[in-house]
Coordinates of C-alpha atoms in Angstrom, one line a residue:
Chain A
M192 CA -17.4 -46.6 -16.9
A193 CA -15.8 -49.6 -15.2
R194 CA -12.5 -50.6 -16.7
A195 CA -9.8 -53.1 -16.1
T196 CA -7.0 -51.7 -14.0
E197 CA -4.5 -54.4 -14.2
T198 CA -3.9 -57.4 -16.2
G199 CA -1.0 -59.6 -17.0
P200 CA 0.4 -63.0 -17.8
V201 CA 3.0 -65.0 -16.1
E202 CA 4.2 -68.3 -17.4
G203 CA 5.9 -70.3 -14.8
R204 CA 7.6 -73.6 -15.3
A205 CA 4.7 -75.6 -13.9
W206 CA 1.9 -73.1 -13.5
R207 CA 0.3 -70.8 -16.0
V208 CA -1.0 -67.8 -14.2
H209 CA -3.3 -65.0 -15.2
G210 CA -4.9 -62.3 -13.1
M211 CA -7.1 -59.3 -13.4
S212 CA -8.6 -56.6 -11.2
V213 CA -11.5 -54.5 -12.4
Q214 CA -13.2 -51.5 -11.0
G215 CA -16.6 -52.3 -9.5
Y216 CA -19.9 -50.6 -10.6
R217 CA -20.2 -48.6 -7.4
H218 CA -16.7 -47.2 -7.6
A219 CA -17.2 -46.4 -11.3
Q220 CA -20.4 -44.5 -10.4
Q221 CA -18.6 -42.4 -7.8
G222 CA -15.4 -41.9 -9.8
M223 CA -13.4 -43.9 -7.3
P224 CA -10.5 -46.1 -8.3
C225 CA -10.3 -49.8 -8.2
Q226 CA -9.1 -50.7 -4.7
D227 CA -8.3 -54.3 -5.4
A228 CA -4.8 -55.5 -6.4
W229 CA -3.1 -58.7 -7.3
G230 CA 0.3 -60.0 -7.9
T231 CA 2.4 -63.1 -8.6
T232 CA 6.0 -64.2 -8.5
H233 CA 7.9 -67.4 -9.1
T234 CA 10.8 -68.4 -7.0
G235 CA 13.0 -71.4 -6.0
P236 CA 15.4 -73.6 -7.8
P237 CA 14.6 -74.6 -11.4
R238 CA 13.6 -78.1 -10.6
S239 CA 11.2 -77.1 -7.8
R240 CA 9.8 -73.8 -8.7
I241 CA 7.3 -72.3 -6.3
T242 CA 4.6 -69.9 -7.5
V243 CA 3.2 -67.2 -5.3
L244 CA -0.3 -65.7 -6.0
A245 CA -1.7 -62.8 -4.0
V246 CA -4.9 -60.7 -4.0
A247 CA -5.8 -57.8 -1.8
D248 CA -9.0 -55.8 -1.3
G249 CA -8.7 -52.3 0.0
A250 CA -11.5 -51.2 2.4
G251 CA -13.9 -49.0 0.5
S252 CA -14.4 -46.8 3.5
R253 CA -10.7 -45.8 4.0
P254 CA -9.1 -43.0 2.0
R255 CA -5.8 -44.7 1.0
S256 CA -6.9 -48.3 0.7
Q257 CA -5.9 -48.5 -2.9
E258 CA -2.3 -47.7 -1.9
G259 CA -2.8 -50.2 1.0
A260 CA -3.8 -53.0 -1.4
Q261 CA -1.0 -52.3 -3.7
L262 CA 1.5 -52.2 -0.9
A263 CA 0.2 -55.5 0.5
I264 CA 0.7 -57.2 -2.8
Q265 CA 4.2 -55.8 -3.2
L266 CA 5.2 -56.9 0.2
A267 CA 3.6 -60.3 -0.1
T268 CA 5.2 -61.2 -3.4
S269 CA 8.6 -60.0 -2.2
V270 CA 8.5 -61.5 1.3
Y271 CA 7.0 -64.8 0.4
G272 CA 9.1 -65.0 -2.7
A273 CA 12.4 -64.3 -0.8
R274 CA 11.6 -66.7 2.0
L275 CA 10.5 -69.5 -0.3
A276 CA 13.6 -69.0 -2.6
E277 CA 15.7 -70.1 0.3
W278 CA 13.9 -73.5 0.5
D279 CA 16.0 -76.3 -0.9
R280 CA 13.4 -78.9 -0.1
A281 CA 9.7 -79.5 0.0
P282 CA 8.1 -78.9 3.4
R283 CA 8.5 -81.9 5.7
N284 CA 4.9 -81.8 6.8
A285 CA 2.0 -79.5 7.3
E286 CA 3.3 -78.1 10.5
D287 CA 6.6 -77.2 8.8
L288 CA 4.8 -75.4 6.0
R289 CA 2.4 -73.8 8.5
G290 CA 5.3 -72.3 10.4
Q291 CA 6.9 -71.0 7.3
L292 CA 3.7 -69.4 6.1
Q293 CA 3.0 -67.9 9.5
D294 CA 6.5 -66.4 9.7
A295 CA 6.1 -65.0 6.1
F296 CA 2.7 -63.5 7.0
L297 CA 4.0 -61.8 10.2
E298 CA 6.9 -60.3 8.3
V299 CA 4.5 -58.9 5.7
L300 CA 2.2 -57.6 8.5
D301 CA 5.1 -55.9 10.4
A302 CA 6.4 -54.3 7.2
F303 CA 2.8 -53.1 6.2
L304 CA 2.3 -51.4 9.6
A305 CA 5.7 -49.8 9.5
D306 CA 5.4 -48.6 5.9
T307 CA 1.9 -47.2 6.3
R308 CA 2.9 -45.4 9.5
A309 CA 5.7 -43.8 7.6
L310 CA 3.5 -43.0 4.7
S311 CA 0.9 -41.3 7.0
G312 CA 3.6 -39.2 8.6
D313 CA 5.2 -38.3 5.2
R314 CA 2.0 -37.0 3.8
S315 CA 0.5 -35.1 6.7
G316 CA 3.5 -34.0 8.6
S317 CA 1.5 -34.8 11.6
S318 CA -0.7 -37.7 12.7
A319 CA -3.5 -35.3 13.7
G320 CA -6.8 -36.4 12.1
R321 CA -5.2 -39.4 10.5
D322 CA -5.6 -43.0 11.4
G323 CA -2.2 -44.2 10.2
P324 CA -2.3 -47.8 9.0
A325 CA -6.2 -47.9 9.2
D326 CA -6.3 -45.4 6.3
F327 CA -4.6 -48.1 4.2
A328 CA -6.9 -51.0 5.4
T329 CA -6.8 -54.0 3.1
T330 CA -7.3 -57.7 3.2
L331 CA -4.7 -60.1 1.9
T332 CA -4.8 -63.6 0.6
V333 CA -1.6 -65.4 -0.5
V334 CA -1.3 -68.8 -2.1
V335 CA 2.0 -70.6 -2.6
L336 CA 2.1 -73.4 -5.1
G337 CA 4.8 -76.0 -4.8
T338 CA 5.2 -79.4 -6.4
G339 CA 2.6 -81.6 -4.9
W340 CA 1.8 -79.2 -2.1
L341 CA 0.3 -75.8 -1.6
G342 CA -0.2 -73.4 1.3
C343 CA -2.4 -70.4 1.9
T344 CA -2.5 -67.5 4.3
S345 CA -5.8 -65.6 4.3
L346 CA -6.7 -62.5 6.2
G347 CA -10.1 -61.1 5.5
D348 CA -12.7 -62.3 3.1
G349 CA -10.7 -63.4 0.0
F350 CA -11.2 -67.0 -1.0
V351 CA -9.3 -69.8 -2.7
V352 CA -10.8 -72.6 -4.9
L353 CA -8.8 -75.7 -5.9
R354 CA -9.4 -78.1 -8.8
A355 CA -8.3 -81.5 -7.8
G356 CA -9.3 -85.0 -8.8
E357 CA -12.3 -86.3 -10.8
E358 CA -15.5 -88.0 -10.1
D359 CA -17.4 -89.7 -12.9
G360 CA -15.1 -87.9 -15.3
E361 CA -15.9 -84.5 -13.9
P362 CA -13.3 -82.3 -12.3
Q363 CA -13.8 -81.7 -8.6
F364 CA -13.6 -78.3 -6.9
H365 CA -12.8 -77.5 -3.3
L366 CA -13.1 -74.3 -1.3
L367 CA -10.1 -73.8 1.1
P368 CA -11.3 -73.1 4.6
Q369 CA -11.9 -69.4 5.2
P370 CA -11.1 -67.5 8.4
E371 CA -14.0 -67.0 10.7
S372 CA -16.1 -64.1 9.8
A373 CA -15.3 -60.9 11.6
G374 CA -19.0 -60.0 12.3
E375 CA -22.6 -60.6 11.5
Y376 CA -22.6 -58.6 8.3
G377 CA -21.0 -59.5 5.0
N378 CA -19.1 -56.2 4.8
E379 CA -17.4 -56.7 8.1
T380 CA -13.9 -58.2 7.8
T381 CA -10.4 -58.2 9.1
F382 CA -7.7 -56.0 7.6
L383 CA -3.9 -55.9 7.9
S384 CA -4.4 -52.8 10.0
S385 CA -6.8 -54.5 12.4
A386 CA -5.5 -54.9 15.9
D387 CA -6.1 -58.7 15.8
A388 CA -4.8 -59.3 12.3
A389 CA -2.0 -61.7 13.6
L390 CA -4.5 -63.8 15.4
R391 CA -7.2 -63.9 12.7
V392 CA -5.1 -65.0 9.8
G393 CA -6.2 -68.4 8.4
I394 CA -3.5 -70.8 7.3
A395 CA -4.3 -73.8 5.2
C396 CA -1.8 -76.5 3.9
V397 CA -2.6 -79.1 1.3
R398 CA -0.5 -82.0 0.1
D399 CA -2.1 -83.3 -3.1
D400 CA -0.4 -84.1 -6.4
G401 CA -3.8 -83.9 -8.1
V402 CA -4.2 -80.1 -7.7
D403 CA -4.1 -78.8 -11.2
G404 CA -6.1 -75.5 -11.0
V405 CA -6.4 -72.7 -8.5
V406 CA -8.7 -69.7 -8.3
V407 CA -7.9 -66.9 -5.9
S408 CA -10.2 -63.9 -5.5
T409 CA -11.4 -61.1 -3.4
D410 CA -14.9 -61.1 -2.0
G411 CA -16.3 -59.2 -5.1
L412 CA -16.7 -62.6 -6.8
A413 CA -17.8 -64.6 -3.8
Q414 CA -21.5 -64.6 -4.8
A415 CA -20.6 -65.8 -8.3
A416 CA -17.9 -68.3 -7.5
L417 CA -19.5 -69.8 -4.4
S418 CA -22.9 -71.3 -4.0
G419 CA -24.9 -69.7 -1.3
G420 CA -28.7 -69.8 -0.9
Q421 CA -28.8 -73.6 -0.5
G422 CA -27.9 -73.7 3.2
P423 CA -25.5 -72.3 5.7
V424 CA -22.4 -74.1 4.3
L425 CA -20.8 -72.4 1.3
S426 CA -19.6 -74.6 -1.6
V427 CA -18.0 -73.9 -4.9
N428 CA -20.1 -72.9 -7.9
R429 CA -18.5 -75.5 -10.1
S430 CA -19.8 -73.9 -13.4
F431 CA -17.9 -70.7 -12.5
A432 CA -14.7 -72.4 -11.4
A433 CA -14.7 -74.8 -14.4
S434 CA -15.3 -72.1 -16.9
V435 CA -12.6 -69.6 -15.7
L436 CA -10.0 -72.4 -15.4
R437 CA -11.0 -74.0 -18.8
S438 CA -10.3 -70.8 -20.6
L439 CA -6.8 -70.8 -19.2
D440 CA -6.3 -74.5 -19.8
R441 CA -7.1 -74.0 -23.4
P442 CA -6.4 -70.4 -24.4
G443 CA -7.8 -69.2 -27.8
P444 CA -5.6 -68.2 -30.7
D445 CA -5.8 -64.5 -29.7
P446 CA -4.6 -63.8 -26.2
R447 CA -6.0 -60.3 -26.2
S448 CA -9.4 -61.6 -27.1
D449 CA -9.2 -64.0 -24.2
A450 CA -8.4 -61.2 -21.8
R451 CA -11.2 -59.1 -23.2
E452 CA -13.7 -61.9 -22.7
L453 CA -12.6 -62.3 -19.1
R454 CA -12.8 -58.6 -18.5
A455 CA -16.3 -58.6 -20.0
L456 CA -17.3 -61.4 -17.6
L457 CA -16.0 -59.5 -14.6
L458 CA -17.7 -56.3 -15.7
S459 CA -21.0 -58.0 -16.8
D460 CA -24.3 -56.8 -15.3
R461 CA -24.9 -60.4 -14.2
L462 CA -21.9 -60.4 -11.9
T463 CA -22.5 -56.7 -10.9
A464 CA -26.0 -57.6 -9.8
L465 CA -24.5 -60.1 -7.4
N466 CA -21.9 -57.8 -6.1
A467 CA -21.2 -54.2 -7.1
D468 CA -17.7 -54.2 -5.5
D469 CA -14.3 -54.3 -7.3
K470 CA -13.4 -57.7 -8.6
T471 CA -10.2 -59.6 -8.8
L472 CA -9.6 -63.0 -10.3
V473 CA -6.3 -64.8 -10.3
R474 CA -6.2 -68.2 -11.8
A475 CA -3.5 -70.7 -12.2
V476 CA -3.4 -74.0 -14.1
R477 CA -0.7 -76.7 -14.1
T478 CA 0.9 -76.9 -17.5
T479 CA 2.2 -80.1 -18.9
D480 CA 3.4 -78.9 -22.3
G481 CA 5.9 -76.4 -21.1
P482 CA 6.0 -72.6 -21.7
G483 CA 4.1 -71.3 -24.7
F484 CA 1.5 -74.0 -24.7
G485 CA -1.6 -72.5 -26.3
G486 CA -0.1 -69.0 -26.4
E487 CA 0.3 -66.4 -23.7
L488 CA -2.3 -64.2 -22.3
P489 CA -1.6 -60.5 -22.4
Chain B
M59 CA -36.7 -68.0 -0.1
N60 CA -39.4 -65.5 -1.0
P61 CA -42.1 -66.6 -3.3
A62 CA -42.1 -64.9 -6.7
I63 CA -44.3 -61.8 -6.8
P64 CA -46.5 -61.6 -9.8
G65 CA -46.1 -58.6 -11.9
P66 CA -44.7 -57.4 -15.3
P67 CA -41.3 -58.8 -16.2
T68 CA -38.4 -56.8 -15.2
T69 CA -35.4 -56.0 -17.4
Q70 CA -32.9 -58.8 -17.1
P71 CA -29.2 -58.0 -16.9
Q72 CA -27.3 -58.5 -20.0
G73 CA -25.9 -62.0 -20.6
L74 CA -22.4 -63.3 -20.1
P75 CA -19.7 -63.3 -22.7
A76 CA -19.7 -66.3 -25.1
A77 CA -16.7 -68.0 -23.5
Y78 CA -18.4 -68.0 -20.2
A79 CA -22.0 -68.5 -21.3
D80 CA -22.2 -71.8 -19.4
I81 CA -21.7 -70.3 -16.0
E82 CA -24.8 -70.8 -13.9
L83 CA -25.7 -67.9 -11.6
G84 CA -28.5 -67.8 -9.0
N85 CA -29.3 -64.7 -7.0
N86 CA -26.7 -65.1 -4.3
A87 CA -26.4 -61.4 -4.0
Q88 CA -25.6 -60.2 -0.5
R89 CA -28.9 -58.9 0.8
L90 CA -29.8 -55.6 2.3
P91 CA -33.2 -55.7 4.0
L92 CA -35.0 -52.3 3.9
L93 CA -38.2 -51.9 5.8
L94 CA -40.4 -48.9 5.2
C95 CA -42.7 -48.1 8.1
L96 CA -45.3 -45.7 6.7
D97 CA -48.0 -43.7 8.4
I98 CA -51.2 -44.0 6.4
S99 CA -53.5 -42.7 9.1
S100 CA -56.4 -40.3 8.3
S101 CA -54.2 -37.2 8.4
M102 CA -52.4 -38.5 5.3
A103 CA -55.6 -38.5 3.3
G104 CA -55.8 -36.6 0.0
E105 CA -52.6 -35.1 -1.5
P106 CA -50.1 -36.7 0.9
I107 CA -51.2 -40.3 0.2
R108 CA -51.3 -39.6 -3.5
L109 CA -47.8 -38.2 -3.4
L110 CA -46.6 -41.2 -1.3
N111 CA -48.1 -43.7 -3.8
E112 CA -46.5 -41.8 -6.7
A113 CA -43.1 -41.7 -5.0
L114 CA -43.2 -45.4 -4.2
T115 CA -43.9 -46.2 -7.8
L116 CA -41.1 -43.9 -9.2
W117 CA -38.6 -45.1 -6.5
G118 CA -39.5 -48.7 -7.2
R119 CA -38.6 -48.2 -10.9
E120 CA -35.3 -46.4 -10.0
I121 CA -34.1 -49.0 -7.7
Q122 CA -34.9 -51.7 -10.2
E123 CA -32.7 -49.9 -12.7
D124 CA -29.7 -49.7 -10.3
V125 CA -27.9 -52.9 -11.1
G126 CA -25.9 -52.6 -7.9
L127 CA -29.1 -52.5 -5.8
S128 CA -31.8 -54.4 -7.7
S129 CA -30.7 -57.9 -6.7
S130 CA -29.4 -56.9 -3.3
V131 CA -31.9 -54.6 -1.6
E132 CA -35.0 -56.4 -0.2
I133 CA -38.0 -54.2 0.5
A134 CA -40.8 -54.7 2.9
V135 CA -43.6 -52.2 3.8
V136 CA -45.3 -51.9 7.1
T137 CA -48.2 -49.4 7.3
F138 CA -50.0 -48.0 10.3
G139 CA -53.5 -46.6 9.9
G140 CA -56.6 -48.0 8.3
A141 CA -57.6 -51.2 10.1
G142 CA -54.4 -51.2 12.1
I143 CA -51.0 -52.6 11.2
G144 CA -50.6 -53.7 7.6
V145 CA -47.7 -55.8 6.3
W146 CA -47.2 -55.7 2.6
Q147 CA -45.3 -58.1 0.3
G148 CA -44.9 -55.8 -2.7
P149 CA -48.5 -54.9 -3.7
S150 CA -50.1 -57.6 -1.6
L151 CA -51.4 -57.1 1.9
L152 CA -50.4 -60.2 3.9
D153 CA -52.8 -62.1 6.0
P154 CA -51.8 -61.4 9.6
R155 CA -51.7 -65.2 10.2
T156 CA -49.2 -65.9 7.5
T157 CA -45.6 -66.8 8.2
A158 CA -44.4 -65.6 4.7
S159 CA -41.7 -63.0 4.7
P160 CA -42.8 -59.6 3.3
F161 CA -39.4 -58.9 1.9
V162 CA -39.0 -59.0 -1.9
T163 CA -35.8 -58.2 -3.8
A164 CA -35.9 -54.7 -5.4
H165 CA -36.1 -56.1 -8.9
Q166 CA -39.4 -57.8 -8.0
F167 CA -40.8 -54.9 -6.0
R168 CA -44.2 -53.5 -7.0
P169 CA -45.5 -50.9 -4.6
P170 CA -48.8 -51.2 -2.8
Q171 CA -51.6 -48.8 -3.5
L172 CA -52.1 -47.2 -0.2
T173 CA -55.2 -45.4 1.1
A174 CA -55.3 -43.2 4.2
S175 CA -57.6 -43.7 7.1
G176 CA -57.6 -44.7 10.8
V177 CA -55.3 -44.1 13.7
T178 CA -51.6 -43.9 14.3
L179 CA -50.4 -47.1 15.8
L180 CA -46.8 -46.1 15.4
T181 CA -45.4 -48.0 18.3
E182 CA -46.9 -51.3 17.2
A183 CA -45.8 -50.7 13.6
V184 CA -42.2 -50.2 14.7
E185 CA -42.3 -53.3 16.9
T186 CA -43.6 -55.2 13.9
G187 CA -40.8 -53.9 11.7
I188 CA -38.2 -54.9 14.2
R189 CA -39.6 -58.4 14.5
L190 CA -39.8 -58.8 10.7
V191 CA -36.2 -57.6 10.2
A192 CA -35.0 -60.1 12.8
A193 CA -37.0 -62.9 11.2
R194 CA -35.6 -62.1 7.8
K195 CA -32.0 -62.1 9.1
T196 CA -32.6 -65.6 10.5
E197 CA -34.0 -66.7 7.1
L198 CA -31.0 -65.3 5.3
R199 CA -28.6 -67.0 7.7
R200 CA -30.3 -70.3 7.3
S201 CA -30.2 -69.9 3.5
G202 CA -26.5 -69.3 3.6
L203 CA -26.9 -65.8 2.2
Q204 CA -24.8 -63.0 3.5
Y205 CA -26.4 -59.7 4.3
Y206 CA -25.7 -56.1 5.2
R207 CA -27.0 -54.2 8.2
P208 CA -30.8 -53.7 7.6
Q209 CA -32.4 -50.3 7.5
I210 CA -35.8 -49.4 9.0
C211 CA -37.3 -46.1 7.8
L212 CA -40.2 -44.6 9.8
V213 CA -42.2 -41.9 8.2
T214 CA -45.1 -40.1 10.0
D215 CA -47.0 -36.9 10.2
G216 CA -48.6 -37.4 13.5
L217 CA -48.5 -38.4 17.1
P218 CA -48.6 -42.1 18.2
T219 CA -52.1 -43.1 19.3
D220 CA -53.8 -46.1 20.7
S221 CA -56.4 -48.1 18.7
Q222 CA -59.1 -45.6 19.7
G223 CA -57.1 -42.7 18.3
M224 CA -56.1 -41.3 21.6
A225 CA -52.6 -40.0 22.0
T226 CA -50.5 -42.4 24.0
D227 CA -47.1 -42.6 25.6
A228 CA -46.7 -46.3 24.7
W229 CA -44.0 -45.3 22.2
R230 CA -41.7 -44.7 25.2
R231 CA -41.2 -48.5 25.5
L232 CA -39.5 -48.3 22.1
V233 CA -36.8 -46.0 23.2
P234 CA -34.6 -48.5 25.2
V235 CA -35.3 -51.2 22.6
L236 CA -34.2 -49.1 19.7
A237 CA -31.2 -47.9 21.6
A238 CA -30.1 -51.5 22.5
E239 CA -30.8 -52.9 19.0
Q240 CA -28.8 -50.1 17.3
G241 CA -26.1 -50.4 19.9
A242 CA -25.8 -54.0 18.9
K243 CA -25.8 -52.9 15.2
R244 CA -28.8 -55.0 14.4
F245 CA -30.2 -52.3 12.0
R246 CA -30.2 -48.7 11.3
F247 CA -33.3 -46.7 12.2
Y248 CA -34.3 -43.5 10.5
A249 CA -37.3 -41.4 11.5
F250 CA -38.8 -38.7 9.3
G251 CA -41.5 -36.3 10.4
I252 CA -43.4 -34.9 7.4
G253 CA -46.2 -32.5 6.6
G254 CA -47.5 -30.6 9.5
I255 CA -46.1 -32.8 12.3
S256 CA -46.4 -31.1 15.6
E257 CA -43.6 -30.2 17.9
R258 CA -44.7 -33.0 20.2
G259 CA -44.6 -35.4 17.3
Q260 CA -41.1 -34.2 16.4
Q261 CA -40.0 -34.8 20.0
V262 CA -41.2 -38.4 19.8
L263 CA -39.0 -38.9 16.7
R264 CA -36.0 -37.2 18.4
E265 CA -36.3 -39.7 21.2
L266 CA -36.8 -42.7 19.0
A267 CA -33.9 -41.8 16.7
P268 CA -31.6 -39.4 18.5
K269 CA -29.1 -39.3 15.6
Y270 CA -31.2 -40.0 12.5
H271 CA -34.4 -38.0 12.8
A272 CA -35.5 -35.1 10.5
T273 CA -38.5 -33.0 10.1
L274 CA -39.3 -32.3 6.4
K275 CA -41.6 -29.6 5.1
G276 CA -44.3 -30.9 2.8
F277 CA -44.2 -34.5 1.6
P278 CA -40.8 -35.0 -0.2
F279 CA -41.3 -38.8 -0.3
R280 CA -39.2 -39.3 -3.4
D281 CA -36.2 -37.5 -2.0
L282 CA -36.6 -39.4 1.2
L283 CA -36.7 -42.8 -0.6
Q284 CA -33.7 -41.9 -2.8
T285 CA -31.8 -41.2 0.5
M286 CA -32.7 -44.8 1.5
S287 CA -31.1 -46.0 -1.8
A288 CA -28.0 -43.9 -1.2
S289 CA -27.8 -45.3 2.4
A290 CA -28.1 -48.8 0.9
S291 CA -25.2 -48.1 -1.5
A292 CA -23.1 -46.7 1.4
E293 CA -23.9 -49.8 3.4
Q294 CA -22.7 -52.0 0.6
Q295 CA -19.4 -50.2 0.6
G296 CA -18.9 -50.5 4.3
A297 CA -19.0 -46.7 4.7
E298 CA -18.2 -45.2 8.0
E299 CA -20.8 -43.7 10.3
E300 CA -20.0 -40.2 9.2
T301 CA -21.1 -41.0 5.6
F302 CA -24.6 -41.9 6.9
E303 CA -24.6 -38.7 9.0
Q304 CA -23.8 -36.7 5.9
L305 CA -26.5 -38.3 3.9
F306 CA -29.0 -37.5 6.6
N307 CA -27.8 -34.0 7.4
R308 CA -28.7 -33.1 3.8
F309 CA -32.3 -33.0 4.9
K310 CA -31.5 -30.8 7.9
T311 CA -29.7 -28.4 5.5
Q312 CA -32.6 -28.4 3.2
R313 CA -35.0 -27.6 5.9
S314 CA -32.9 -24.7 7.1
A315 CA -32.8 -23.4 3.6
W316 CA -36.6 -23.6 3.3
D317 CA -37.1 -22.1 6.7
S318 CA -34.8 -19.2 5.8

C-alpha cells in the first residue's frame, strides 16, 4: 500500500510551512520506495528571515534515485541556507537575486556530482557497470522566500504556484515560468546528473509584497494542480491551489487529523488516476499572527 | 477531445477527503496512446477470432481496473481483413471519411466484436496506425495534454497480401519508415506472429521490428495484451530500454520452453 514517507511542520517567523511526500501507486505496486524528497530551512537575521523550500524527484528508472533526491534536498537546504544567511540586505534588483541563485544552484550541482561520484566508488569499488551520478538522477526545485521578494531555481519538471493579489474578492494564483521541456514526452526531463544541467536550470525572481501563499511540487501533482486540456498554455487549477493553501491558512484543531487528510488527498484514487507517480506537496502561507497561530501541523 | 463512447458506466475512483472535496479535477492525465493493429483475415476464422474477442474483453476490464492506467492509456484498434482496413473507436467501426480520433481512454474502452474474413492488408494497416498515432499526438499537443511515447502493437498470423489476396512485397516500404520513426522515438513498435505463421511471415516481422518481434505458439492474446499494459506502466515510469527488452524477451523464453 502507498504510504506517507515524510511529513513535518516548520513554523518560521513569517511563513508557515508544511510538506509531505507520498509513495505513488506504481511504486507501491512494485515494492519500490518513494523517490521524492522535500526539505525546508529558515535562515537570515531575525528581522529579515528567509525561508528555503525544496522538492526533488528521483528518476524512476535509476537504481539510486531515492538517495539522489534526498542528497539534493540536503545540499539545497544547506547551501542555499548558508548563502542566504550571509545576506544582510534584500536583493538590490532581480539581476542581483538571479546571480545569487545561480551561484547557489551551481554550488549544489558541483557538490551533488562530487558526492554521487564518491558514493558510486564507495559502493562498487569500481566504476565498471555503473553510471556514477546518473544512477542518482533527480530533479530539484528550490524556492527562497524573503520579505517582499522570492526567487526560484528549477531544474526538471517540478513547479511552483504563487498566491498573490485578489480580483473580485477572489485570490489569484500564478504559475512561475517552468524550464523548457527536455523532450516531446512528459516523462523526459533534466536531472542534476544531466550533462546540460547548468544550462537548463530555470531561474525566476519576483518582487511582490502581496505573495502570501506558495505551493511547490514535483511533477506527480502537475495534472491535478495545473489545468491542461484547455489549450497548449498551462495555468493553475485554482480549486486545487486554493484548497491546499486554505487548509494551512486555517488549520483545524487536530494537526494530526489535518496531516491525515492531506495524505489521503495525495493518495486518493482521483489523483492517482491522473498520475501514478510519487507525489510531493510543500506549501507555505504567510502568517500574520505569529508562531502558534491555529496550531502546528505534525 | 474524444467524444464519449456509449456503454455501461465504469467504476468511478473514490472521492476526495472532506477537507478537499471542493477540488475540481478534469482528466488531465498524461496520455499514452496504444494502437492495436490486428489481423482479422480469413485465416483467423473460428477459434482464433473467438479467442481474440474474449481476450480483448478481459483485457479491457483489467485495464479499467488499473487506476494507474485507466485514465492515461488511450486505446485505438485498427484491423486488417474483412472489407479492408477497419478503424475502431471502441466497439464502433468508424466511417473511413470521418476525422474523429479512434482513441478512447481505457476507462471508456469497450472492445469491438471482430469477425474474420478477407485478405491481409498488413502494410496499409500499419501505415494507417502510424498516421493515426501522429494525428493523436498533434491533438494532444493542441489540447495542452502531455503524453508518453505511444505504442503500436501488430499481431498477425499470415503474410502481407494485396487487396486480391496475393502475397506482396509492399511491406518493404515500411522498413525504412518504421526505422526512422522509431529512431526519432515517435512510438514503440511491437510485432507478434501467432498461430501457424510461416517462416516467411516471421521474416517479415523480423524486418519490420528488428528488436521487438516474437513468434508465439497458439493464440495467447491475453498474455500479449497484458504485456502491452506492462509496457505502458514501464513507459509511465520512464523505464530504460532494457526494461522493455526484458518484457518482450519473456515471450521468447516462453516459446523456447514450449519448443523444448
